[in-house]
């Protein structure tokens, strides 16, 4: 009998314990609420500034030389002899525009032109215009690369600066120089595609903010273009690309050309370059998800302004 009473007492005590525990846990704050409170108390990670922040329209002058295309955009009235670029900018942006709505990023690896580029940047800054000189070549990878000064028999007369032309146009050896290079696709995605765009430009544009790229990189386009396409940097960001593919007999000293750093893919002669360039441009044209238009006009105007004014 005593054993039965003990069992009954144990069951009653156990039942009471269960009820007390249930009431205790029901009244505890839920784990998600506590976690959310902890999360909201954490400071947000600050956004790192991008070079393109504050730029409504962007001109990427890739292979800038002495900065002529930046001048075509900012001071078109001084260059009536421009073969095509001044007209392209007029078609894209109109003839009445405010230069404060634009940013020019000038990529140029030739150390001979650095002084001129920095002067141009300084003068435009004093005028409130954003011109950014980037002392680097464009490539499909970051790092350093050997470029070659392509000159005439008189070495003072330089006709090109390229990472692929180890021989000059007259057949002699080019003069090598090691310069920094930037993976253009990654730079565009970070600095331009994700930039903070002003909501109220000085002059509104019917198509919204535009990004134009001039690409003239003396043969490196055959390495850069596939990377721009496969990463989406071109089709998601650049509205218009202008410039030049080098595929004529005039550029025979560019070939054979390594298309990849491991040397396993080689463009043997300029005759093979023509169909490859056509393939690249056709891919852009037939892609319904690509915003990029192509205008392969190479404006080699010398950049000397008419009259006595100009920087």
mmCIF file of N, CA, C and O in Angstrom, residues 139-180:
data_model
loop_
_atom_site.group_PDB
_atom_site.id
_atom_site.type_symbol
_atom_site.label_atom_id
_atom_site.label_comp_id
_atom_site.label_asym_id
_atom_site.label_seq_id
_atom_site.Cartn_x
_atom_site.Cartn_y
_atom_site.Cartn_z
ATOM 1 N N UNK A 139 43.771 45.354 -69.652
ATOM 2 C CA UNK A 139 44.100 43.974 -69.974
ATOM 3 C C UNK A 139 42.986 43.069 -69.474
ATOM 4 O O UNK A 139 41.926 43.532 -69.036
ATOM 5 N N UNK A 140 43.228 41.758 -69.530
ATOM 6 C CA UNK A 140 42.291 40.781 -68.981
ATOM 7 C C UNK A 140 42.778 40.242 -67.645
ATOM 8 O O UNK A 140 42.260 39.252 -67.138
ATOM 9 N N UNK A 141 43.775 40.900 -67.055
ATOM 10 C CA UNK A 141 44.273 40.519 -65.736
ATOM 11 C C UNK A 141 44.986 41.711 -65.107
ATOM 12 O O UNK A 141 45.442 42.623 -65.807
ATOM 13 N N UNK A 142 45.067 41.700 -63.775
ATOM 14 C CA UNK A 142 45.801 42.742 -63.062
ATOM 15 C C UNK A 142 47.272 42.359 -62.953
ATOM 16 O O UNK A 142 47.621 41.176 -62.926
ATOM 17 N N UNK A 143 48.130 43.361 -62.875
ATOM 18 C CA UNK A 143 49.549 43.069 -62.687
ATOM 19 C C UNK A 143 50.427 44.028 -63.456
ATOM 20 O O UNK A 143 50.116 45.220 -63.598
ATOM 21 N N UNK A 144 51.535 43.512 -63.948
ATOM 22 C CA UNK A 144 52.455 44.283 -64.774
ATOM 23 C C UNK A 144 52.630 43.573 -66.110
ATOM 24 O O UNK A 144 52.473 42.354 -66.208
ATOM 25 N N UNK A 145 52.953 44.351 -67.130
ATOM 26 C CA UNK A 145 53.065 43.786 -68.474
ATOM 27 C C UNK A 145 54.145 44.547 -69.241
ATOM 28 O O UNK A 145 54.323 45.752 -69.033
ATOM 29 N N UNK A 146 54.847 43.841 -70.107
ATOM 30 C CA UNK A 146 55.845 44.488 -70.954
ATOM 31 C C UNK A 146 55.171 45.072 -72.189
ATOM 32 O O UNK A 146 54.518 44.359 -72.952
ATOM 33 N N UNK A 147 55.286 46.384 -72.346
ATOM 34 C CA UNK A 147 54.809 47.075 -73.542
ATOM 35 C C UNK A 147 56.018 47.468 -74.387
ATOM 36 O O UNK A 147 57.138 47.548 -73.887
ATOM 37 N N UNK A 148 55.755 47.739 -75.647
ATOM 38 C CA UNK A 148 56.843 48.040 -76.582
ATOM 39 C C UNK A 148 56.576 49.352 -77.304
ATOM 40 O O UNK A 148 55.483 49.570 -77.844
ATOM 41 N N UNK A 149 57.583 50.223 -77.302
ATOM 42 C CA UNK A 149 57.507 51.475 -78.053
ATOM 43 C C UNK A 149 57.763 51.162 -79.522
ATOM 44 O O UNK A 149 58.857 50.734 -79.897
ATOM 45 N N UNK A 150 56.758 51.372 -80.338
ATOM 46 C CA UNK A 150 56.874 51.125 -81.772
ATOM 47 C C UNK A 150 57.248 52.441 -82.441
ATOM 48 O O UNK A 150 56.478 53.410 -82.416
ATOM 49 N N UNK A 151 58.426 52.494 -83.020
ATOM 50 C CA UNK A 151 58.928 53.746 -83.570
ATOM 51 C C UNK A 151 59.469 53.544 -84.979
ATOM 52 O O UNK A 151 59.681 52.425 -85.452
ATOM 53 N N UNK A 152 59.690 54.653 -85.647
ATOM 54 C CA UNK A 152 60.302 54.618 -86.969
ATOM 55 C C UNK A 152 61.814 54.450 -86.812
ATOM 56 O O UNK A 152 62.315 54.314 -85.693
ATOM 57 N N UNK A 153 62.540 54.462 -87.909
ATOM 58 C CA UNK A 153 63.989 54.298 -87.812
ATOM 59 C C UNK A 153 64.615 55.382 -86.950
ATOM 60 O O UNK A 153 65.593 55.156 -86.247
ATOM 61 N N UNK A 154 64.029 56.571 -86.992
ATOM 62 C CA UNK A 154 64.384 57.609 -86.043
ATOM 63 C C UNK A 154 63.568 57.346 -84.782
ATOM 64 O O UNK A 154 62.351 57.536 -84.759
ATOM 65 N N UNK A 155 64.216 56.876 -83.734
ATOM 66 C CA UNK A 155 63.500 56.436 -82.530
ATOM 67 C C UNK A 155 62.693 57.544 -81.876
ATOM 68 O O UNK A 155 61.839 57.278 -81.034
ATOM 69 N N UNK A 156 62.952 58.806 -82.244
ATOM 70 C CA UNK A 156 62.194 59.907 -81.658
ATOM 71 C C UNK A 156 60.758 59.946 -82.187
ATOM 72 O O UNK A 156 59.886 60.560 -81.582
ATOM 73 N N UNK A 157 60.531 59.328 -83.335
ATOM 74 C CA UNK A 157 59.196 59.345 -83.948
ATOM 75 C C UNK A 157 58.469 58.055 -83.551
ATOM 76 O O UNK A 157 58.704 56.985 -84.113
ATOM 77 N N UNK A 158 57.609 58.145 -82.556
ATOM 78 C CA UNK A 158 56.897 56.969 -82.061
ATOM 79 C C UNK A 158 55.531 56.868 -82.725
ATOM 80 O O UNK A 158 54.802 57.852 -82.810
ATOM 81 N N UNK A 159 55.193 55.670 -83.170
ATOM 82 C CA UNK A 159 53.914 55.472 -83.866
ATOM 83 C C UNK A 159 52.979 54.546 -83.105
ATOM 84 O O UNK A 159 51.843 54.337 -83.535
ATOM 85 N N UNK A 160 53.419 54.012 -81.982
ATOM 86 C CA UNK A 160 52.544 53.128 -81.227
ATOM 87 C C UNK A 160 53.186 52.675 -79.930
ATOM 88 O O UNK A 160 54.402 52.804 -79.729
ATOM 89 N N UNK A 161 52.364 52.148 -79.053
ATOM 90 C CA UNK A 161 52.825 51.618 -77.768
ATOM 91 C C UNK A 161 51.938 50.431 -77.453
ATOM 92 O O UNK A 161 50.755 50.586 -77.166
ATOM 93 N N UNK A 162 52.491 49.226 -77.557
ATOM 94 C CA UNK A 162 51.649 48.034 -77.541
ATOM 95 C C UNK A 162 52.303 46.915 -76.755
ATOM 96 O O UNK A 162 53.538 46.818 -76.665
ATOM 97 N N UNK A 163 51.472 46.034 -76.209
ATOM 98 C CA UNK A 163 51.972 44.854 -75.497
ATOM 99 C C UNK A 163 52.225 43.689 -76.438
ATOM 100 O O UNK A 163 52.736 42.657 -76.014
ATOM 101 N N UNK A 164 51.884 43.837 -77.709
ATOM 102 C CA UNK A 164 52.010 42.706 -78.636
ATOM 103 C C UNK A 164 53.018 42.957 -79.761
ATOM 104 O O UNK A 164 53.443 42.015 -80.424
ATOM 105 N N UNK A 165 53.394 44.214 -79.997
ATOM 106 C CA UNK A 165 54.272 44.524 -81.132
ATOM 107 C C UNK A 165 55.732 44.529 -80.693
ATOM 108 O O UNK A 165 56.286 45.568 -80.334
ATOM 109 N N UNK A 166 56.367 43.370 -80.735
ATOM 110 C CA UNK A 166 57.769 43.277 -80.348
ATOM 111 C C UNK A 166 58.700 43.746 -81.467
ATOM 112 O O UNK A 166 59.889 43.950 -81.250
ATOM 113 N N UNK A 167 58.152 43.888 -82.668
ATOM 114 C CA UNK A 167 58.907 44.396 -83.800
ATOM 115 C C UNK A 167 58.273 45.700 -84.268
ATOM 116 O O UNK A 167 57.050 45.874 -84.211
ATOM 117 N N UNK A 168 59.086 46.620 -84.712
ATOM 118 C CA UNK A 168 58.565 47.901 -85.167
ATOM 119 C C UNK A 168 57.974 47.769 -86.564
ATOM 120 O O UNK A 168 58.112 46.743 -87.228
ATOM 121 N N UNK A 169 57.322 48.839 -87.009
ATOM 122 C CA UNK A 169 56.689 48.818 -88.323
ATOM 123 C C UNK A 169 57.713 48.659 -89.445
ATOM 124 O O UNK A 169 57.393 48.185 -90.532
ATOM 125 N N UNK A 170 58.963 49.042 -89.195
ATOM 126 C CA UNK A 170 59.975 48.899 -90.237
ATOM 127 C C UNK A 170 60.795 47.622 -90.058
ATOM 128 O O UNK A 170 61.698 47.337 -90.848
ATOM 129 N N UNK A 171 60.488 46.824 -89.010
ATOM 130 C CA UNK A 171 61.126 45.532 -88.856
ATOM 131 C C UNK A 171 62.203 45.441 -87.793
ATOM 132 O O UNK A 171 62.713 44.364 -87.516
ATOM 133 N N UNK A 172 62.562 46.551 -87.175
ATOM 134 C CA UNK A 172 63.564 46.511 -86.114
ATOM 135 C C UNK A 172 62.963 46.107 -84.774
ATOM 136 O O UNK A 172 61.759 45.866 -84.663
ATOM 137 N N UNK A 173 63.809 46.025 -83.760
ATOM 138 C CA UNK A 173 63.332 45.658 -82.429
ATOM 139 C C UNK A 173 62.675 46.852 -81.742
ATOM 140 O O UNK A 173 63.206 47.973 -81.778
ATOM 141 N N UNK A 174 61.523 46.602 -81.090
ATOM 142 C CA UNK A 174 60.866 47.648 -80.316
ATOM 143 C C UNK A 174 61.559 47.792 -78.960
ATOM 144 O O UNK A 174 62.237 46.885 -78.488
ATOM 145 N N UNK A 175 61.348 48.932 -78.356
ATOM 146 C CA UNK A 175 61.981 49.240 -77.064
ATOM 147 C C UNK A 175 61.010 48.851 -75.945
ATOM 148 O O UNK A 175 59.926 49.421 -75.840
ATOM 149 N N UNK A 176 61.362 47.862 -75.090
ATOM 150 C CA UNK A 176 60.425 47.371 -74.074
ATOM 151 C C UNK A 176 60.382 48.245 -72.821
ATOM 152 O O UNK A 176 61.381 48.834 -72.413
ATOM 153 N N UNK A 177 59.212 48.305 -72.204
ATOM 154 C CA UNK A 177 58.995 49.007 -70.940
ATOM 155 C C UNK A 177 57.958 48.233 -70.129
ATOM 156 O O UNK A 177 56.928 47.835 -70.679
ATOM 157 N N UNK A 178 58.213 48.024 -68.854
ATOM 158 C CA UNK A 178 57.248 47.334 -67.989
ATOM 159 C C UNK A 178 56.311 48.365 -67.368
ATOM 160 O O UNK A 178 56.761 49.347 -66.755
ATOM 161 N N UNK A 179 55.006 48.153 -67.518
ATOM 162 C CA UNK A 179 54.002 49.095 -67.007
ATOM 163 C C UNK A 179 52.893 48.330 -66.282
ATOM 164 O O UNK A 179 52.707 47.132 -66.514
ATOM 165 N N UNK A 180 52.153 48.995 -65.395
ATOM 166 C CA UNK A 180 51.023 48.338 -64.730
ATOM 167 C C UNK A 180 49.845 48.155 -65.681
ATOM 168 O O UNK A 180 49.637 48.965 -66.584
#
